[in-house]
mmCIF file of C-alpha atoms and ligand atoms in Angstrom:
data_model
loop_
_atom_site.group_PDB
_atom_site.id
_atom_site.type_symbol
_atom_site.label_atom_id
_atom_site.label_comp_id
_atom_site.label_asym_id
_atom_site.label_seq_id
_atom_site.Cartn_x
_atom_site.Cartn_y
_atom_site.Cartn_z
ATOM 1 C CA MET A 1290 21.983 -62.271 45.959
ATOM 2 C CA SER A 1291 24.085 -59.749 47.862
ATOM 3 C CA ILE A 1292 24.350 -57.562 50.950
ATOM 4 C CA GLU A 1293 22.663 -54.833 48.897
ATOM 5 C CA ASP A 1294 19.552 -57.058 48.716
ATOM 6 C CA ILE A 1295 19.489 -57.218 52.534
ATOM 7 C CA PHE A 1296 19.805 -53.427 52.710
ATOM 8 C CA GLN A 1297 16.984 -53.034 50.187
ATOM 9 C CA SER A 1298 14.718 -55.582 51.886
ATOM 10 C CA ILE A 1299 14.752 -53.391 55.028
ATOM 11 C CA LEU A 1300 14.050 -50.208 53.106
ATOM 12 C CA GLN A 1301 11.269 -51.955 51.210
ATOM 13 C CA LEU A 1302 9.909 -53.417 54.486
ATOM 14 C CA LYS A 1303 10.034 -56.990 53.184
ATOM 15 C CA ARG A 1304 9.687 -58.926 56.414
ATOM 16 C CA GLY A 1305 9.070 -62.187 54.556
ATOM 17 C CA GLU A 1306 12.321 -62.068 52.607
ATOM 18 C CA ILE A 1307 15.039 -60.944 54.933
ATOM 19 C CA ALA A 1308 15.678 -64.184 56.833
ATOM 20 C CA ASP A 1309 16.405 -66.068 53.590
ATOM 21 C CA LEU A 1310 18.587 -63.256 52.281
ATOM 22 C CA VAL A 1311 20.706 -63.157 55.450
ATOM 23 C CA GLN A 1312 20.950 -66.951 55.513
ATOM 24 C CA ALA A 1313 22.051 -66.979 51.871
ATOM 25 C CA GLU A 1314 24.907 -64.586 52.682
ATOM 26 C CA ILE A 1315 25.917 -66.679 55.684
ATOM 27 C CA ASP A 1316 25.915 -69.797 53.465
ATOM 28 C CA ALA A 1317 27.987 -67.936 50.898
ATOM 29 C CA LYS A 1318 30.552 -67.302 53.697
ATOM 30 C CA THR A 1319 30.154 -63.522 53.456
ATOM 31 C CA ASP A 1320 31.826 -61.809 56.400
ATOM 32 C CA VAL A 1321 29.335 -61.592 59.280
ATOM 33 C CA GLY A 1322 30.546 -58.109 60.219
ATOM 34 C CA ALA A 1323 29.859 -56.919 56.678
ATOM 35 C CA ILE A 1324 26.338 -58.398 56.682
ATOM 36 C CA LEU A 1325 25.677 -56.640 59.982
ATOM 37 C CA GLU A 1326 27.224 -53.254 59.159
ATOM 38 C CA GLN A 1327 26.559 -52.817 55.454
ATOM 39 C CA GLY A 1328 23.304 -54.744 55.273
ATOM 40 C CA LEU A 1329 21.432 -54.265 58.533
ATOM 41 C CA ILE A 1330 22.870 -51.259 60.393
ATOM 42 C CA ASN A 1331 23.354 -49.041 57.332
ATOM 43 C CA ALA A 1332 19.775 -49.726 56.286
ATOM 44 C CA MET A 1333 18.481 -48.453 59.621
ATOM 45 C CA GLY A 1334 20.665 -45.362 59.177
ATOM 46 C CA GLU A 1335 19.033 -44.741 55.821
ATOM 47 C CA VAL A 1336 15.577 -45.289 57.357
ATOM 48 C CA GLY A 1337 16.473 -42.587 59.911
ATOM 49 C CA ASN A 1338 17.559 -40.206 57.134
ATOM 50 C CA GLN A 1339 14.338 -40.746 55.224
ATOM 51 C CA PHE A 1340 12.340 -40.176 58.414
ATOM 52 C CA SER A 1341 14.196 -36.889 59.044
ATOM 53 C CA GLU A 1342 13.458 -35.801 55.497
ATOM 54 C CA GLY A 1343 9.764 -36.624 55.874
ATOM 55 C CA ARG A 1344 9.918 -39.326 53.197
ATOM 56 C CA LEU A 1345 8.992 -42.087 55.626
ATOM 57 C CA PHE A 1346 6.826 -42.130 58.775
ATOM 58 C CA VAL A 1347 6.583 -43.939 62.119
ATOM 59 C CA PRO A 1348 4.602 -46.991 60.854
ATOM 60 C CA GLU A 1349 7.229 -47.590 58.140
ATOM 61 C CA MET A 1350 10.032 -46.998 60.643
ATOM 62 C CA LEU A 1351 8.470 -49.648 62.870
ATOM 63 C CA ARG A 1352 8.158 -52.181 60.047
ATOM 64 C CA ALA A 1353 11.738 -51.488 59.004
ATOM 65 C CA ALA A 1354 12.812 -52.167 62.596
ATOM 66 C CA GLU A 1355 10.838 -55.421 62.648
ATOM 67 C CA THR A 1356 12.477 -56.459 59.388
ATOM 68 C CA MET A 1357 15.924 -55.638 60.759
ATOM 69 C CA LYS A 1358 15.206 -57.633 63.925
ATOM 70 C CA ILE A 1359 14.311 -60.745 61.879
ATOM 71 C CA GLY A 1360 17.639 -60.402 60.066
ATOM 72 C CA LEU A 1361 19.493 -59.885 63.346
ATOM 73 C CA GLU A 1362 17.974 -63.057 64.827
ATOM 74 C CA VAL A 1363 19.366 -65.077 61.895
ATOM 75 C CA LEU A 1364 22.820 -63.651 62.664
ATOM 76 C CA ARG A 1365 22.474 -64.153 66.417
ATOM 77 C CA PRO A 1366 24.084 -67.639 66.646
ATOM 78 C CA LEU A 1367 27.148 -66.318 64.845
ATOM 79 C CA LEU A 1368 27.358 -63.227 67.020
ATOM 80 C CA VAL A 1369 27.070 -65.117 70.289
ATOM 81 C CA GLU A 1370 29.290 -68.055 69.285
ATOM 82 C CA ALA A 1371 31.423 -68.147 72.396
ATOM 83 C CA ASP A 1372 33.645 -70.788 73.886
ATOM 84 C CA ILE A 1373 34.786 -68.690 76.778
ATOM 85 C CA LYS A 1374 33.980 -69.204 80.443
ATOM 86 C CA PRO A 1375 31.600 -66.708 82.081
ATOM 87 C CA ARG A 1376 33.305 -63.349 82.556
ATOM 88 C CA GLY A 1377 30.776 -61.545 84.721
ATOM 89 C CA THR A 1378 27.229 -60.251 84.627
ATOM 90 C CA VAL A 1379 26.004 -57.252 82.667
ATOM 91 C CA ILE A 1380 22.598 -55.614 82.989
ATOM 92 C CA VAL A 1381 21.432 -54.115 79.698
ATOM 93 C CA GLY A 1382 18.408 -51.935 79.021
ATOM 94 C CA THR A 1383 17.009 -48.948 77.177
ATOM 95 C CA VAL A 1384 16.243 -46.091 79.566
ATOM 96 C CA LYS A 1385 12.849 -44.867 80.735
ATOM 97 C CA GLY A 1386 10.741 -43.195 78.053
ATOM 98 C CA ASP A 1387 12.650 -44.816 75.204
ATOM 99 C CA LEU A 1388 11.360 -47.764 73.164
ATOM 100 C CA HIS A 1389 14.279 -48.233 70.756
ATOM 101 C CA ASP A 1390 15.826 -51.637 71.327
ATOM 102 C CA ILE A 1391 17.736 -52.771 68.240
ATOM 103 C CA GLY A 1392 21.084 -51.268 69.257
ATOM 104 C CA LYS A 1393 20.616 -52.452 72.837
ATOM 105 C CA ASN A 1394 19.847 -55.976 71.592
ATOM 106 C CA LEU A 1395 22.952 -55.960 69.445
ATOM 107 C CA VAL A 1396 25.111 -54.816 72.347
ATOM 108 C CA GLY A 1397 23.574 -57.602 74.489
ATOM 109 C CA MET A 1398 24.231 -60.251 71.843
ATOM 110 C CA MET A 1399 27.846 -59.215 71.393
ATOM 111 C CA LEU A 1400 28.472 -59.117 75.141
ATOM 112 C CA GLU A 1401 27.025 -62.625 75.340
ATOM 113 C CA GLY A 1402 29.364 -63.624 72.540
ATOM 114 C CA ALA A 1403 32.274 -62.296 74.559
ATOM 115 C CA GLY A 1404 31.360 -64.569 77.477
ATOM 116 C CA PHE A 1405 29.338 -62.225 79.695
ATOM 117 C CA THR A 1406 26.085 -63.291 81.315
ATOM 118 C CA VAL A 1407 23.546 -60.770 80.048
ATOM 119 C CA VAL A 1408 20.410 -59.775 81.940
ATOM 120 C CA ASP A 1409 18.247 -57.814 79.515
ATOM 121 C CA LEU A 1410 15.670 -55.540 81.169
ATOM 122 C CA GLY A 1411 14.133 -54.527 77.840
ATOM 123 C CA VAL A 1412 13.002 -50.998 77.054
ATOM 124 C CA ASP A 1413 11.538 -48.116 79.092
ATOM 125 C CA VAL A 1414 13.598 -49.108 82.135
ATOM 126 C CA ASP A 1415 13.563 -46.722 85.070
ATOM 127 C CA PRO A 1416 16.669 -46.091 87.175
ATOM 128 C CA LYS A 1417 15.299 -48.045 90.150
ATOM 129 C CA ALA A 1418 14.840 -51.151 87.975
ATOM 130 C CA PHE A 1419 18.472 -50.892 86.823
ATOM 131 C CA LEU A 1420 19.552 -50.523 90.433
ATOM 132 C CA ASP A 1421 17.439 -53.448 91.679
ATOM 133 C CA ALA A 1422 18.587 -55.747 88.883
ATOM 134 C CA ALA A 1423 22.248 -54.875 89.451
ATOM 135 C CA GLY A 1424 21.889 -55.670 93.152
ATOM 136 C CA GLU A 1425 19.929 -58.888 92.674
ATOM 137 C CA ASN A 1426 22.285 -60.219 90.024
ATOM 138 C CA ARG A 1427 25.476 -58.883 91.629
ATOM 139 C CA ALA A 1428 26.274 -57.354 88.268
ATOM 140 C CA GLN A 1429 29.698 -55.912 87.543
ATOM 141 C CA LEU A 1430 28.462 -53.766 84.688
ATOM 142 C CA VAL A 1431 25.348 -51.885 83.580
ATOM 143 C CA ALA A 1432 24.946 -50.942 79.903
ATOM 144 C CA MET A 1433 22.329 -48.279 79.186
ATOM 145 C CA SER A 1434 21.022 -47.327 75.779
ATOM 146 C CA ALA A 1435 19.172 -44.148 74.706
ATOM 147 C CA LEU A 1436 18.154 -43.142 71.190
ATOM 148 C CA LEU A 1437 16.282 -39.950 72.014
ATOM 149 C CA THR A 1438 17.845 -36.701 73.166
ATOM 150 C CA THR A 1439 14.877 -36.394 75.543
ATOM 151 C CA THR A 1440 15.738 -39.648 77.335
ATOM 152 C CA MET A 1441 19.472 -39.026 77.755
ATOM 153 C CA PRO A 1442 18.944 -37.238 81.136
ATOM 154 C CA VAL A 1443 17.627 -40.535 82.545
ATOM 155 C CA MET A 1444 21.162 -41.869 82.152
ATOM 156 C CA ALA A 1445 22.503 -39.064 84.324
ATOM 157 C CA ASP A 1446 19.852 -39.806 86.941
ATOM 158 C CA CYS A 1447 20.779 -43.473 86.868
ATOM 159 C CA VAL A 1448 24.526 -42.849 87.233
ATOM 160 C CA GLY A 1449 23.803 -40.567 90.194
ATOM 161 C CA ARG A 1450 21.704 -43.209 91.929
ATOM 162 C CA PHE A 1451 24.314 -45.912 91.400
ATOM 163 C CA LYS A 1452 27.039 -43.701 92.876
ATOM 164 C CA GLU A 1453 24.797 -43.001 95.867
ATOM 165 C CA ALA A 1454 23.970 -46.688 96.381
ATOM 166 C CA ASN A 1455 27.665 -47.559 96.082
ATOM 167 C CA LEU A 1456 26.974 -50.974 94.564
ATOM 168 C CA GLY A 1457 30.308 -51.128 92.810
ATOM 169 C CA ALA A 1458 28.839 -51.837 89.362
ATOM 170 C CA ARG A 1459 30.406 -49.831 86.524
ATOM 171 C CA LEU A 1460 28.130 -47.982 84.092
ATOM 172 C CA ILE A 1461 28.507 -47.615 80.345
ATOM 173 C CA VAL A 1462 26.299 -45.631 77.993
ATOM 174 C CA GLY A 1463 25.542 -45.568 74.276
ATOM 175 C CA GLY A 1464 22.996 -44.939 71.557
ATOM 176 C CA ALA A 1465 22.909 -42.627 68.545
ATOM 177 C CA PRO A 1466 22.640 -39.231 70.342
ATOM 178 C CA VAL A 1467 25.091 -40.136 73.134
ATOM 179 C CA ASN A 1468 28.778 -39.218 72.870
ATOM 180 C CA GLN A 1469 31.999 -39.280 74.855
ATOM 181 C CA ASP A 1470 31.546 -35.731 76.181
ATOM 182 C CA PHE A 1471 28.111 -36.584 77.521
ATOM 183 C CA ALA A 1472 29.459 -39.742 79.165
ATOM 184 C CA ILE A 1473 32.188 -37.744 80.886
ATOM 185 C CA LYS A 1474 29.741 -35.023 81.912
ATOM 186 C CA ILE A 1475 27.454 -37.491 83.690
ATOM 187 C CA SER A 1476 30.411 -39.430 85.175
ATOM 188 C CA ALA A 1477 29.630 -42.681 83.385
ATOM 189 C CA ASP A 1478 32.502 -45.175 83.310
ATOM 190 C CA GLY A 1479 32.520 -45.520 79.547
ATOM 191 C CA TYR A 1480 30.985 -44.804 76.165
ATOM 192 C CA SER A 1481 31.208 -46.431 72.781
ATOM 193 C CA SER A 1482 29.558 -45.647 69.464
ATOM 194 C CA ASP A 1483 29.014 -49.300 68.552
ATOM 195 C CA ALA A 1484 28.522 -52.807 69.879
ATOM 196 C CA PRO A 1485 32.079 -54.116 69.350
ATOM 197 C CA GLY A 1486 33.262 -51.033 71.247
ATOM 198 C CA ALA A 1487 30.847 -51.895 74.056
ATOM 199 C CA VAL A 1488 32.521 -55.303 74.322
ATOM 200 C CA GLU A 1489 35.972 -53.697 74.508
ATOM 201 C CA LEU A 1490 34.755 -51.383 77.272
ATOM 202 C CA ALA A 1491 33.227 -54.306 79.154
ATOM 203 C CA LYS A 1492 36.438 -56.324 78.933
ATOM 204 C CA ASN A 1493 38.471 -53.388 80.227
ATOM 205 C CA LEU A 1494 36.087 -52.539 83.056
ATOM 206 C CA VAL A 1495 35.488 -56.161 84.109
ATOM 207 C CA PRO A 1496 38.823 -57.930 83.770
ATOM 208 C CA ALA A 1497 38.609 -61.756 83.458
HETATM 209 C C1 B12 B 205 13.832 -47.862 64.185
HETATM 210 C C2 B12 B 205 13.548 -46.522 64.802
HETATM 211 C C3 B12 B 205 12.378 -46.393 65.546
HETATM 212 C C4 B12 B 205 11.453 -47.569 65.877
HETATM 213 C C5 B12 B 205 12.131 -48.375 67.034
HETATM 214 C C6 B12 B 205 11.799 -49.844 66.973
HETATM 215 C C7 B12 B 205 12.679 -50.653 67.878
HETATM 216 N N1 B12 B 205 12.156 -51.802 68.252
HETATM 217 O O1 B12 B 205 13.787 -50.296 68.238
HETATM 218 C C8 B12 B 205 10.129 -46.870 66.299
HETATM 219 C C9 B12 B 205 9.229 -46.755 65.096
HETATM 220 C C10 B12 B 205 9.363 -47.511 67.449
HETATM 221 C C11 B12 B 205 10.654 -45.466 66.635
HETATM 222 C C12 B12 B 205 9.902 -44.572 67.379
HETATM 223 C C13 B12 B 205 10.290 -43.247 67.606
HETATM 224 N N2 B12 B 205 11.377 -42.646 67.112
HETATM 225 CO CO1 B12 B 205 12.818 -43.605 66.238
HETATM 226 N N3 B12 B 205 14.151 -44.239 65.143
HETATM 227 C C14 B12 B 205 14.455 -45.433 64.621
HETATM 228 C C15 B12 B 205 15.736 -45.375 63.731
HETATM 229 C C16 B12 B 205 15.282 -45.270 62.279
HETATM 230 C C17 B12 B 205 16.704 -46.514 63.821
HETATM 231 C C18 B12 B 205 17.254 -46.832 65.229
HETATM 232 C C19 B12 B 205 18.028 -48.127 65.130
HETATM 233 O O2 B12 B 205 17.505 -49.182 65.419
HETATM 234 N N4 B12 B 205 19.289 -48.067 64.642
HETATM 235 C C20 B12 B 205 20.135 -49.243 64.416
HETATM 236 C C21 B12 B 205 20.892 -49.603 65.690
HETATM 237 C C22 B12 B 205 21.786 -50.807 65.421
HETATM 238 O O3 B12 B 205 21.705 -48.486 66.016
HETATM 239 P P1 B12 B 205 21.744 -47.810 67.476
HETATM 240 O O4 B12 B 205 20.466 -48.014 68.182
HETATM 241 O O5 B12 B 205 22.292 -46.440 67.357
HETATM 242 O O6 B12 B 205 22.785 -48.719 68.258
HETATM 243 C C23 B12 B 205 24.185 -48.773 67.969
HETATM 244 C C24 B12 B 205 25.030 -47.735 68.730
HETATM 245 O O7 B12 B 205 24.332 -46.543 69.008
HETATM 246 C C25 B12 B 205 25.518 -48.478 69.935
HETATM 247 N N5 B12 B 205 24.706 -48.533 71.149
HETATM 248 C C26 B12 B 205 23.363 -48.555 71.308
HETATM 249 N N6 B12 B 205 23.040 -48.709 72.594
HETATM 250 C C27 B12 B 205 24.197 -48.785 73.280
HETATM 251 C C28 B12 B 205 24.450 -48.949 74.650
HETATM 252 C C29 B12 B 205 25.769 -48.972 75.097
HETATM 253 C C30 B12 B 205 26.030 -49.139 76.544
HETATM 254 C C31 B12 B 205 26.835 -48.835 74.178
HETATM 255 C C32 B12 B 205 28.225 -48.804 74.672
HETATM 256 C C33 B12 B 205 26.583 -48.686 72.810
HETATM 257 C C34 B12 B 205 25.267 -48.677 72.378
HETATM 258 O O8 B12 B 205 25.683 -49.799 69.463
HETATM 259 C C35 B12 B 205 24.657 -50.123 68.522
HETATM 260 C C36 B12 B 205 25.193 -51.065 67.516
HETATM 261 O O9 B12 B 205 26.317 -50.576 66.822
HETATM 262 C C37 B12 B 205 16.387 -44.052 64.277
HETATM 263 C C38 B12 B 205 17.316 -43.336 63.301
HETATM 264 C C39 B12 B 205 18.779 -43.457 63.660
HETATM 265 N N7 B12 B 205 19.629 -43.105 62.715
HETATM 266 O O10 B12 B 205 19.164 -43.807 64.761
HETATM 267 C C40 B12 B 205 15.156 -43.230 64.665
HETATM 268 C C41 B12 B 205 15.229 -42.104 65.742
HETATM 269 C C42 B12 B 205 16.165 -42.566 66.867
HETATM 270 N N8 B12 B 205 13.856 -41.988 66.198
HETATM 271 C C43 B12 B 205 13.534 -40.771 66.398
HETATM 272 C C44 B12 B 205 12.246 -40.340 66.842
HETATM 273 C C45 B12 B 205 12.000 -38.850 66.861
HETATM 274 C C46 B12 B 205 11.260 -41.281 67.243
HETATM 275 C C47 B12 B 205 9.859 -40.966 67.789
HETATM 276 C C48 B12 B 205 9.795 -39.813 68.814
HETATM 277 C C49 B12 B 205 8.950 -40.716 66.560
HETATM 278 C C50 B12 B 205 7.518 -40.311 66.876
HETATM 279 N N9 B12 B 205 7.195 -39.124 66.420
HETATM 280 O O11 B12 B 205 6.778 -41.034 67.484
HETATM 281 C C51 B12 B 205 9.449 -42.315 68.416
HETATM 282 C C52 B12 B 205 9.849 -42.423 69.915
HETATM 283 C C53 B12 B 205 9.292 -43.645 70.592
HETATM 284 C C54 B12 B 205 9.946 -43.852 71.942
HETATM 285 N N10 B12 B 205 9.311 -43.369 73.014
HETATM 286 O O12 B12 B 205 11.013 -44.402 72.029
HETATM 287 C C55 B12 B 205 14.680 -39.791 66.119
HETATM 288 C C56 B12 B 205 15.301 -39.275 67.425
HETATM 289 C C57 B12 B 205 15.633 -37.805 67.358
HETATM 290 C C58 B12 B 205 16.298 -37.331 68.605
HETATM 291 N N11 B12 B 205 17.431 -36.696 68.406
HETATM 292 O O13 B12 B 205 15.857 -37.508 69.710
HETATM 293 C C59 B12 B 205 15.611 -40.656 65.196
HETATM 294 C C60 B12 B 205 17.106 -40.279 65.287
HETATM 295 C C61 B12 B 205 15.086 -40.463 63.742
HETATM 296 C C62 B12 B 205 15.364 -39.087 63.172
HETATM 297 N N12 B12 B 205 16.333 -38.983 62.277
HETATM 298 O O14 B12 B 205 14.710 -38.131 63.541
HETATM 299 N N13 B12 B 205 11.861 -45.238 66.111
#
């Protein structure tokens, strides 16, 4: 068994197999980062390519995502293994109109692993819900995810409302179509292209 088998199990939509495959790699002491990147994340990238090329459709994309999530749950204890005292509270969510949650979940897990208390608002979160949750939880940081170009403007709306409300929480953004230029343009406090980068941002913006 190998990481390639994990990659293939996602492409072949084998929901029943992936948990055992991931566990086998963990037992074999394969690097967790490699399982995550080369097995799980790369497979979703390939699913996206096949969707763009019209070789795979929404129902398959959904099953691939479900398969990936099962694999991610097996990795979860290793990703959140933390022995650090609480560092602060982060609100995470995917913005209004957007139902993609795998990247957001990964960011949440890694932030948890770094000692942050994570309040996950799920998907399709409107700016007011981000604002309310940040106030109620006295959050230091809000991490927003968007996977669709059409939902990126919601991030701008959200940043604007936070600045107006002057709550003091910092805002970071991410997701496949988001980039540094966009983050600067909307006056977000930070951007990263991946979950470890989100943790670095969080540590810098919310010092222990
Ligand atoms: C799986 C998937 C789905 C699943 C989602 C299931 C789920 N529970 O998430 C389903 C089938 C529901 C779906 C639906 C749709 N999808 Co879709 N989907 C994907 C796919 C294949 C993978 C996304 C994924 O999970 N990637 C893996 C994770 C780990 O990566 P990630 O999300 O990018 O997250 C990483 C970083 O971006 C970053 N990050 C993420 N969030 C954050 C937040 C912060 C703060 C930070 C710092 C970092 C960060 O860290 C993460 C880990 O490293 C992508 C293709 C792709 N290459 O992205 C298309 C894709 C995003 N989908 C697309 C489309 C078009 C759709 C639909 C409109 C299709 C349709 N016709 O219905 C619908 C929209 C539904 C909706 N309203 O949201 C397009 C978007 C095109 C665009 N430019 O807008 C893509 C790019 C496919 C393509 N190539 O065309 N989709």
